[in-house]
Amino acid sequence: MNNFKAVGTDIKLYGLPTYHINSLHIDLPKQQIDIDLQLKDIRMEALYNVSAKILIPINGKGPIKLNAKDVNAKVKLHFKLVERGGKKYTYFPTMTTKLNVKDYTVKFEADNFDKTLQEAVSQALGNSHQEILEATRPNLERVISERCLQIANKICKHFTYDELFPDRE
């Protein structure tokens, strides 16, 4: 894929709140939470800019929609105890997410492509699902982790460690 470059901007993710937790393990001494969950339906909408050289140089941009169903996510949250006002609170400095996406569909539109060229690019993208997935997965995992960390820390700042984990003994 040396002759293919795609950049996404204005990326919007949908479907993250719809999930099923397969397992949840909290290790208080290690200050770590492991979660295995299933995301039912993840949708992504973005604007893309693609340049490729299939037989001739191709440059295009426009909206793209990606849909993935039944995505497994393994999440590892690390937490620290911080003191505020004489009380201990939980703070999550890091989170890693590993996604297992079996397959997805992608649809894009290009204002400056004629129909034949758009179909050729769609076919090229369709035949490169695994390569595209491997190229985009690290960024997707990073963005999901960052967003979830923000949410987790916003929630936990309102509850003391004792309120979150009252039965630790």
XYZ file of N, CA, C and O in Angstrom:
676
model
N 0.836 -1.188 0.000
C 0.000 0.000 0.000
C 0.880 1.250 0.000
O 0.469 2.288 0.477
N 2.083 1.189 -0.518
C 2.947 2.356 -0.602
C 2.388 3.422 -1.519
O 2.731 4.588 -1.395
N 1.550 3.034 -2.438
C 0.976 3.978 -3.393
C -0.382 4.492 -2.941
O -1.134 5.023 -3.747
N -0.723 4.294 -1.678
C -2.033 4.694 -1.170
C -1.849 5.489 0.117
O -1.158 5.055 1.034
N -2.471 6.672 0.185
C -2.421 7.489 1.396
C -3.802 8.072 1.626
O -4.409 8.642 0.712
N -4.307 7.912 2.831
C -5.615 8.462 3.181
C -5.518 9.146 4.535
O -4.883 8.631 5.457
N -6.142 10.309 4.646
C -6.152 11.068 5.892
C -7.604 11.387 6.217
O -8.355 11.857 5.353
N -8.002 11.129 7.461
C -9.351 11.447 7.908
C -9.349 12.643 8.834
O -8.442 12.816 9.639
N -10.364 13.485 8.692
C -10.537 14.632 9.578
C -12.002 14.711 9.995
O -12.853 14.052 9.406
N -12.294 15.520 10.983
C -13.658 15.712 11.478
C -14.310 14.355 11.767
O -15.422 14.084 11.341
N -13.577 13.503 12.494
C -14.009 12.129 12.751
C -15.027 12.113 13.883
O -14.798 12.682 14.952
N -16.141 11.437 13.632
C -17.194 11.283 14.634
C -17.461 9.798 14.816
O -17.655 9.075 13.844
N -17.442 9.343 16.091
C -17.713 7.949 16.417
C -19.083 7.838 17.064
O -19.441 8.640 17.924
N -19.831 6.818 16.671
C -21.149 6.555 17.232
C -21.208 5.103 17.691
O -20.519 4.244 17.156
N -22.038 4.834 18.679
C -22.257 3.465 19.116
C -21.415 3.017 20.292
O -21.581 1.910 20.773
N -20.494 3.849 20.772
C -19.659 3.431 21.895
C -20.473 3.194 23.176
O -20.122 2.305 23.946
N -21.537 3.948 23.436
C -22.291 3.682 24.669
C -23.088 2.372 24.655
O -23.548 1.925 25.688
N -23.234 1.724 23.498
C -23.991 0.480 23.418
C -23.014 -0.686 23.483
O -22.377 -1.028 22.495
N -22.891 -1.268 24.670
C -21.909 -2.327 24.869
C -22.423 -3.348 25.874
O -23.384 -3.120 26.602
N -21.759 -4.497 25.886
C -22.036 -5.556 26.854
C -20.715 -5.926 27.514
O -19.734 -6.210 26.821
N -20.669 -5.905 28.824
C -19.445 -6.262 29.538
C -19.398 -7.781 29.694
O -20.264 -8.378 30.331
N -18.384 -8.393 29.085
C -18.184 -9.840 29.210
C -17.523 -10.175 30.534
O -17.875 -11.166 31.171
N -16.542 -9.371 30.930
C -15.887 -9.584 32.221
C -15.307 -8.269 32.723
O -14.954 -7.394 31.933
N -15.210 -8.173 34.044
C -14.668 -6.993 34.717
C -13.859 -7.491 35.908
O -14.372 -8.238 36.740
N -12.590 -7.124 35.954
C -11.730 -7.537 37.062
C -11.039 -6.299 37.625
O -10.370 -5.570 36.895
N -11.229 -6.090 38.929
C -10.590 -4.966 39.607
C -9.520 -5.525 40.537
O -9.816 -6.324 41.428
N -8.278 -5.112 40.314
C -7.158 -5.515 41.156
C -6.718 -4.282 41.944
O -5.956 -3.451 41.441
N -7.242 -4.146 43.163
C -6.954 -2.962 43.970
C -5.470 -2.831 44.331
O -4.934 -1.721 44.238
N -4.775 -3.926 44.720
C -3.347 -3.759 45.026
C -2.530 -3.279 43.820
O -1.610 -2.479 43.979
N -2.839 -3.762 42.627
C -2.112 -3.333 41.418
C -2.656 -2.016 40.867
O -2.087 -1.453 39.942
N -3.775 -1.568 41.424
C -4.468 -0.359 40.948
C -4.751 -0.459 39.438
O -4.392 0.422 38.657
N -5.436 -1.562 39.079
C -5.707 -1.839 37.675
C -7.101 -2.433 37.525
O -7.546 -3.226 38.338
N -7.771 -2.020 36.453
C -9.089 -2.554 36.110
C -9.000 -3.111 34.695
O -8.588 -2.412 33.771
N -9.378 -4.383 34.546
C -9.409 -5.032 33.228
C -10.862 -5.283 32.844
O -11.624 -5.855 33.642
N -11.205 -4.866 31.646
C -12.578 -5.020 31.155
C -12.530 -5.657 29.775
O -11.754 -5.248 28.919
N -13.380 -6.664 29.580
C -13.564 -7.275 28.267
C -15.003 -6.969 27.883
O -15.933 -7.351 28.587
N -15.163 -6.245 26.794
C -16.526 -5.879 26.405
C -16.775 -6.038 24.920
O -15.850 -6.101 24.124
N -18.044 -6.123 24.596
C -18.492 -6.271 23.215
C -19.245 -5.001 22.824
O -20.180 -4.601 23.505
N -18.787 -4.373 21.751
C -19.461 -3.190 21.215
C -20.346 -3.679 20.071
O -19.853 -4.277 19.113
N -21.626 -3.439 20.187
C -22.589 -4.002 19.237
C -22.459 -3.407 17.840
O -22.439 -4.118 16.846
N -22.354 -2.112 17.771
C -22.365 -1.452 16.459
C -21.590 -0.143 16.555
O -22.023 0.782 17.220
N -20.426 -0.085 15.918
C -19.635 1.145 15.900
C -19.752 1.757 14.508
O -19.571 1.080 13.497
N -20.072 3.024 14.498
C -20.138 3.750 13.232
C -19.181 4.927 13.301
O -19.039 5.553 14.337
N -18.535 5.188 12.191
C -17.640 6.323 12.104
C -18.001 7.115 10.865
O -18.251 6.546 9.807
N -18.062 8.407 11.025
C -18.251 9.309 9.890
C -17.097 10.294 9.918
O -16.692 10.757 10.976
N -16.559 10.588 8.756
C -15.415 11.490 8.678
C -15.340 12.099 7.289
O -16.073 11.706 6.377
N -14.463 13.046 7.166
C -14.099 13.564 5.852
C -12.740 12.955 5.527
O -11.907 12.802 6.407
N -12.540 12.576 4.293
C -11.282 11.958 3.937
C -10.624 12.711 2.794
O -11.263 13.427 2.029
N -9.331 12.514 2.697
C -8.548 13.017 1.579
C -7.658 11.851 1.181
O -6.855 11.380 1.980
N -7.834 11.345 -0.023
C -7.097 10.169 -0.462
C -6.262 10.496 -1.683
O -6.681 11.270 -2.551
N -5.060 9.945 -1.704
C -4.235 10.022 -2.909
C -3.681 8.623 -3.135
O -3.240 7.961 -2.198
N -3.757 8.176 -4.358
C -3.321 6.825 -4.693
C -2.796 6.810 -6.112
O -3.077 7.700 -6.917
N -2.046 5.787 -6.382
C -1.597 5.572 -7.747
C -1.892 4.117 -8.069
O -1.156 3.220 -7.659
N -3.018 3.903 -8.730
C -3.404 2.557 -9.118
C -2.821 2.324 -10.518
O -1.854 1.612 -10.675
N -3.366 2.929 -11.506
C -2.757 2.978 -12.838
C -2.359 4.406 -13.166
O -1.388 4.654 -13.853
N -3.162 5.310 -12.635
C -2.911 6.737 -12.814
C -3.005 7.393 -11.439
O -3.596 6.825 -10.530
N -2.427 8.551 -11.243
C -2.571 9.223 -9.941
C -4.035 9.602 -9.694
O -4.722 10.075 -10.596
N -4.492 9.337 -8.471
C -5.867 9.638 -8.077
C -5.822 10.482 -6.816
O -5.128 10.147 -5.862
N -6.566 11.563 -6.803
C -6.703 12.398 -5.616
C -8.179 12.704 -5.438
O -8.842 13.106 -6.388
N -8.668 12.503 -4.243
C -10.078 12.779 -3.999
C -10.324 13.084 -2.545
O -9.522 12.760 -1.677
N -11.451 13.706 -2.287
C -11.845 13.977 -0.913
C -13.353 14.009 -0.836
O -14.037 14.234 -1.842
N -13.865 13.766 0.352
C -15.306 13.758 0.549
C -15.657 13.026 1.827
O -14.784 12.656 2.604
N -16.949 12.763 2.038
C -17.370 12.062 3.258
C -17.154 10.548 3.140
O -17.218 9.988 2.052
N -16.874 9.935 4.290
C -16.718 8.488 4.358
C -17.498 7.987 5.571
O -17.564 8.664 6.598
N -18.129 6.817 5.427
C -18.877 6.198 6.526
C -18.383 4.768 6.675
O -18.292 4.031 5.703
N -18.065 4.409 7.914
C -17.581 3.075 8.215
C -18.501 2.462 9.260
O -18.924 3.147 10.191
N -18.817 1.187 9.108
C -19.694 0.495 10.030
C -19.062 -0.836 10.428
O -18.682 -1.611 9.554
N -18.910 -1.095 11.720
C -18.376 -2.364 12.215
C -19.340 -2.911 13.251
O -19.816 -2.173 14.107
N -19.618 -4.201 13.171
C -20.541 -4.835 14.113
C -19.792 -5.844 14.968
O -18.830 -6.453 14.536
N -20.283 -6.026 16.204
C -19.721 -6.998 17.146
C -18.206 -6.885 17.268
O -17.463 -7.802 16.958
N -17.766 -5.747 17.760
C -16.343 -5.475 17.974
C -16.010 -5.818 19.427
O -16.683 -5.365 20.347
N -14.976 -6.627 19.619
C -14.529 -6.951 20.967
C -13.463 -5.938 21.385
O -12.610 -5.578 20.575
N -13.532 -5.486 22.626
C -12.547 -4.542 23.152
C -12.021 -5.064 24.485
O -12.786 -5.460 25.354
N -10.712 -5.068 24.600
C -10.061 -5.393 25.869
C -9.455 -4.098 26.381
O -8.652 -3.465 25.704
N -9.897 -3.694 27.568
C -9.534 -2.406 28.133
C -8.745 -2.623 29.423
O -9.110 -3.472 30.242
N -7.676 -1.866 29.581
C -6.875 -1.904 30.806
C -6.763 -0.471 31.322
O -6.210 0.393 30.654
N -7.341 -0.238 32.495
C -7.307 1.068 33.149
C -6.371 0.990 34.349
O -6.469 0.065 35.156
N -5.479 1.934 34.460
C -4.642 2.060 35.643
C -5.136 3.264 36.437
O -5.516 4.271 35.841
N -5.144 3.112 37.742
C -5.591 4.242 38.549
C -4.593 4.552 39.645
O -3.759 3.728 40.000
N -4.688 5.773 40.128
C -3.881 6.250 41.247
C -4.832 6.817 42.279
O -5.933 7.243 41.954
N -4.352 6.865 43.510
C -5.121 7.518 44.565
C -4.540 8.908 44.761
O -3.319 9.063 44.910
N -5.406 9.896 44.733
C -4.985 11.276 44.956
C -5.764 11.820 46.149
O -6.903 11.433 46.384
N -5.120 12.688 46.890
C -5.772 13.249 48.065
C -6.240 14.665 47.769
O -5.510 15.471 47.183
N -7.486 14.923 48.159
C -8.085 16.243 47.964
C -8.986 16.513 49.174
O -9.882 15.733 49.460
N -8.708 17.578 49.884
C -9.531 17.932 51.041
C -9.512 16.877 52.127
O -10.526 16.645 52.784
N -8.363 16.187 52.265
C -8.243 15.165 53.304
C -8.891 13.834 52.942
O -8.950 12.935 53.777
N -9.404 13.701 51.720
C -10.041 12.445 51.291
C -9.317 11.899 50.064
O -8.734 12.647 49.279
N -9.373 10.565 49.915
C -8.742 9.913 48.764
C -9.751 9.778 47.617
O -10.898 9.387 47.832
N -9.261 10.084 46.422
C -10.065 9.962 45.201
C -9.305 9.106 44.190
O -8.078 9.013 44.228
N -10.054 8.511 43.279
C -9.469 7.689 42.229
C -9.240 8.552 40.998
O -10.134 9.292 40.569
N -8.034 8.444 40.436
C -7.689 9.158 39.210
C -7.111 8.152 38.218
O -6.268 7.335 38.576
N -7.574 8.201 36.980
C -7.105 7.297 35.929
C -6.131 8.032 35.010
O -6.547 8.806 34.163
N -4.811 7.788 35.155
C -3.849 8.466 34.280
C -3.711 7.801 32.911
O -3.411 8.463 31.923
N -3.917 6.466 32.860
C -3.724 5.775 31.581
C -4.794 4.721 31.347
O -5.346 4.147 32.285
N -5.021 4.486 30.075
C -5.952 3.445 29.645
C -5.474 2.944 28.292
O -5.067 3.731 27.439
N -5.499 1.640 28.121
C -5.196 1.078 26.804
C -6.416 0.283 26.342
O -7.091 -0.364 27.146
N -6.669 0.359 25.055
C -7.781 -0.348 24.438
C -7.231 -1.157 23.275
O -6.481 -0.627 22.452
N -7.592 -2.417 23.221
C -7.228 -3.287 22.095
C -8.527 -3.764 21.451
O -9.345 -4.425 22.093
N -8.714 -3.388 20.202
C -9.932 -3.731 19.468
C -9.715 -4.955 18.594
O -8.669 -5.100 17.973
N -10.706 -5.811 18.553
C -10.715 -6.942 17.636
C -11.905 -6.741 16.700
O -13.044 -6.983 17.074
N -11.617 -6.245 15.504
C -12.649 -5.972 14.499
C -12.541 -7.058 13.447
O -11.527 -7.162 12.756
N -13.586 -7.870 13.340
C -13.536 -8.955 12.366
C -13.763 -8.445 10.944
O -13.077 -8.830 10.023
N -14.727 -7.567 10.778
C -14.999 -7.030 9.447
C -15.796 -5.743 9.590
O -16.367 -5.455 10.636
N -15.846 -5.006 8.516
C -16.578 -3.757 8.499
C -16.966 -3.432 7.062
O -16.451 -4.013 6.114
N -17.877 -2.490 6.945
C -18.243 -1.983 5.622
C -17.833 -0.514 5.574
O -17.818 0.166 6.598
N -17.502 -0.067 4.394
C -17.101 1.324 4.224
C -17.761 1.862 2.963
O -17.877 1.163 1.969
N -18.238 3.096 3.058
C -18.859 3.753 1.909
C -18.302 5.171 1.850
O -18.223 5.846 2.858
N -17.905 5.573 0.669
C -17.410 6.925 0.536
C -17.971 7.556 -0.726
O -18.415 6.882 -1.643
N -17.962 8.864 -0.712
C -18.391 9.639 -1.869
C -17.256 10.586 -2.217
O -16.547 11.056 -1.346
N -17.102 10.835 -3.493
C -16.073 11.774 -3.930
C -16.672 12.712 -4.956
O -17.196 12.277 -5.969
N -16.591 13.987 -4.639
C -17.168 14.985 -5.529
C -16.429 15.068 -6.863
O -17.025 15.318 -7.893
N -15.102 14.831 -6.817
C -14.332 15.040 -8.031
C -14.030 13.748 -8.799
O -13.227 13.748 -9.711
N -14.650 12.605 -8.410
C -14.473 11.348 -9.133
C -15.680 11.107 -10.026
O -16.813 11.324 -9.606
N -15.428 10.611 -11.220
C -16.572 10.156 -12.004
C -16.985 8.789 -11.463
O -16.288 8.173 -10.658
N -18.127 8.287 -11.893
C -18.699 7.065 -11.331
C -17.749 5.873 -11.505
O -17.584 5.071 -10.595
N -17.109 5.751 -12.654
C -16.205 4.625 -12.910
C -15.009 4.666 -11.965
O -14.622 3.647 -11.384
N -14.439 5.831 -11.790
C -13.290 5.977 -10.905
C -13.690 5.722 -9.452
O -12.966 5.075 -8.700
N -14.856 6.205 -9.054
C -15.333 5.980 -7.690
C -15.523 4.486 -7.446
O -15.158 3.974 -6.389
N -16.062 3.758 -8.415
C -16.234 2.309 -8.268
C -14.885 1.601 -8.185
O -14.717 0.655 -7.411
N -13.889 2.059 -8.956
C -12.557 1.453 -8.915
C -11.911 1.657 -7.549
O -11.310 0.732 -6.993
N -12.035 2.853 -7.000
C -11.471 3.123 -5.676
C -12.223 2.329 -4.614
O -11.621 1.754 -3.698
N -13.548 2.239 -4.732
C -14.346 1.439 -3.787
C -13.891 -0.014 -3.821
O -13.764 -0.660 -2.779
N -13.650 -0.529 -4.996
C -13.199 -1.914 -5.126
C -11.806 -2.082 -4.518
O -11.538 -3.056 -3.824
N -10.922 -1.120 -4.761
C -9.576 -1.184 -4.177
C -9.656 -1.156 -2.661
O -8.960 -1.910 -1.972
N -10.513 -0.288 -2.122
C -10.702 -0.233 -0.668
C -11.317 -1.529 -0.166
O -10.940 -2.046 0.882
N -12.275 -2.056 -0.908
C -12.940 -3.299 -0.519
C -11.988 -4.470 -0.468
O -12.107 -5.352 0.385
N -11.006 -4.508 -1.361
C -10.038 -5.596 -1.386
C -8.923 -5.400 -0.368
O -8.083 -6.276 -0.211
N -8.895 -4.270 0.296
C -7.814 -3.958 1.237
C -8.321 -3.793 2.659
O -7.706 -3.095 3.451
N -9.441 -4.434 2.991
C -10.041 -4.273 4.321
C -9.046 -4.491 5.448
O -8.960 -3.681 6.362
N -8.319 -5.601 5.408
C -7.425 -5.922 6.511
C -6.288 -4.900 6.622
O -5.949 -4.471 7.723
N -5.734 -4.482 5.490
C -4.645 -3.510 5.512
C -5.123 -2.159 6.054
O -4.437 -1.513 6.833
N -6.305 -1.745 5.625
C -6.865 -0.475 6.101
C -7.146 -0.558 7.599
O -6.841 0.356 8.358
N -7.686 -1.689 8.026
C -7.981 -1.886 9.445
C -6.700 -1.819 10.280
O -6.659 -1.144 11.305
N -5.658 -2.487 9.837
C -4.392 -2.477 10.574
C -3.787 -1.077 10.626
O -3.164 -0.707 11.611
N -3.977 -0.298 9.573
C -3.426 1.058 9.541
C -4.203 2.013 10.441
O -3.634 2.935 11.023
N -5.513 1.811 10.569
C -6.338 2.753 11.335
C -6.564 2.329 12.786
O -6.882 3.162 13.623
N -6.392 1.051 13.097
C -6.695 0.546 14.446
C -5.947 1.297 15.554
O -6.564 1.702 16.542
N -4.622 1.532 15.467
C -3.931 2.215 16.577
C -4.511 3.600 16.885
O -4.663 3.960 18.054
N -4.836 4.376 15.867
C -5.421 5.699 16.108
C -6.809 5.589 16.717
O -7.167 6.360 17.609
N -7.595 4.645 16.240
C -8.937 4.448 16.779
C -8.858 4.030 18.244
O -9.584 4.563 19.094
N -7.957 3.103 18.575
C -7.789 2.667 19.965
C -7.346 3.828 20.853
O -7.835 3.981 21.979
N -6.448 4.657 20.354
C -5.960 5.805 21.126
C -7.082 6.805 21.391
O -7.256 7.280 22.518
N -7.879 7.119 20.368
C -8.963 8.096 20.517
C -10.026 7.573 21.480
O -10.515 8.310 22.347
N -10.367 6.301 21.370
C -11.352 5.715 22.287
C -10.820 5.777 23.718
O -11.542 6.162 24.645
N -9.554 5.419 23.920
C -8.962 5.453 25.265
C -8.973 6.862 25.846
O -9.342 7.062 27.010
N -8.575 7.849 25.051
C -8.546 9.234 25.529
C -9.931 9.712 25.940
O -10.099 10.338 26.994
N -10.916 9.414 25.120
C -12.290 9.876 25.416
C -12.843 9.180 26.661
O -13.457 9.819 27.512
N -12.616 7.881 26.763
C -13.109 7.144 27.933
C -12.410 7.590 29.215
O -13.035 7.647 30.271
N -11.121 7.913 29.131
C -10.395 8.437 30.296
C -11.008 9.746 30.788
O -11.180 9.950 31.991
N -11.332 10.615 29.847
C -11.964 11.891 30.217
C -13.276 11.643 30.961
O -13.530 12.247 32.009
N -14.088 10.749 30.442
C -15.387 10.456 31.058
C -15.201 9.822 32.427
O -15.842 10.220 33.403
N -14.301 8.827 32.522
C -14.077 8.138 33.799
C -13.591 9.107 34.866
O -14.052 9.073 36.014
N -12.678 9.995 34.507
C -12.158 10.954 35.488
C -13.198 11.994 35.875
O -13.233 12.432 37.035
N -14.061 12.384 34.953
C -15.138 13.318 35.303
C -16.095 12.686 36.302
O -16.565 13.347 37.231
N -16.384 11.409 36.132
C -17.301 10.713 37.036
C -16.649 10.516 38.400
O -17.237 10.824 39.445
N -15.417 10.004 38.403
C -14.759 9.631 39.668
C -14.373 10.814 40.541
O -14.183 10.650 41.742
N -14.271 12.004 39.968
C -13.895 13.144 40.811
C -14.998 13.516 41.802
O -14.759 14.242 42.752
N -16.196 12.979 41.601
C -17.330 13.283 42.489
C -17.504 12.260 43.606
O -18.383 12.418 44.449
N -16.704 11.194 43.581
C -16.845 10.130 44.572
C -15.488 9.812 45.179
O -14.492 9.693 44.464
N -15.465 9.640 46.489
C -14.214 9.269 47.144
C -13.911 7.804 46.829
O -14.781 7.036 46.407
N -12.670 7.417 47.068
C -12.241 6.035 46.889
C -13.090 5.112 47.752
O -13.513 4.041 47.314
N -13.374 5.540 48.996
C -14.195 4.729 49.905
C -15.618 4.567 49.382
O -16.244 3.527 49.586
N -16.151 5.582 48.725
C -17.500 5.469 48.158
C -17.511 4.538 46.939
O -18.465 3.791 46.740
N -16.451 4.562 46.131
C -16.393 3.702 44.952
C -16.120 2.248 45.305
O -16.650 1.342 44.686
N -15.277 2.033 46.326
C -14.891 0.677 46.723
C -15.105 0.501 48.229
O -14.152 0.401 49.000
N -16.377 0.439 48.672
C -16.640 0.403 50.113
C -16.274 -0.950 50.757
O -15.926 -0.984 51.931
N -16.348 -2.035 50.045
C -16.119 -3.360 50.624
C -14.770 -3.921 50.185
O -14.672 -5.003 49.590
N -13.695 -3.220 50.498
C -12.368 -3.627 50.043
C -11.743 -4.720 50.889
O -10.833 -5.385 50.466
N -12.191 -4.885 52.082
C -11.540 -5.830 53.021
C -12.008 -7.239 52.768
O -13.018 -7.599 52.455
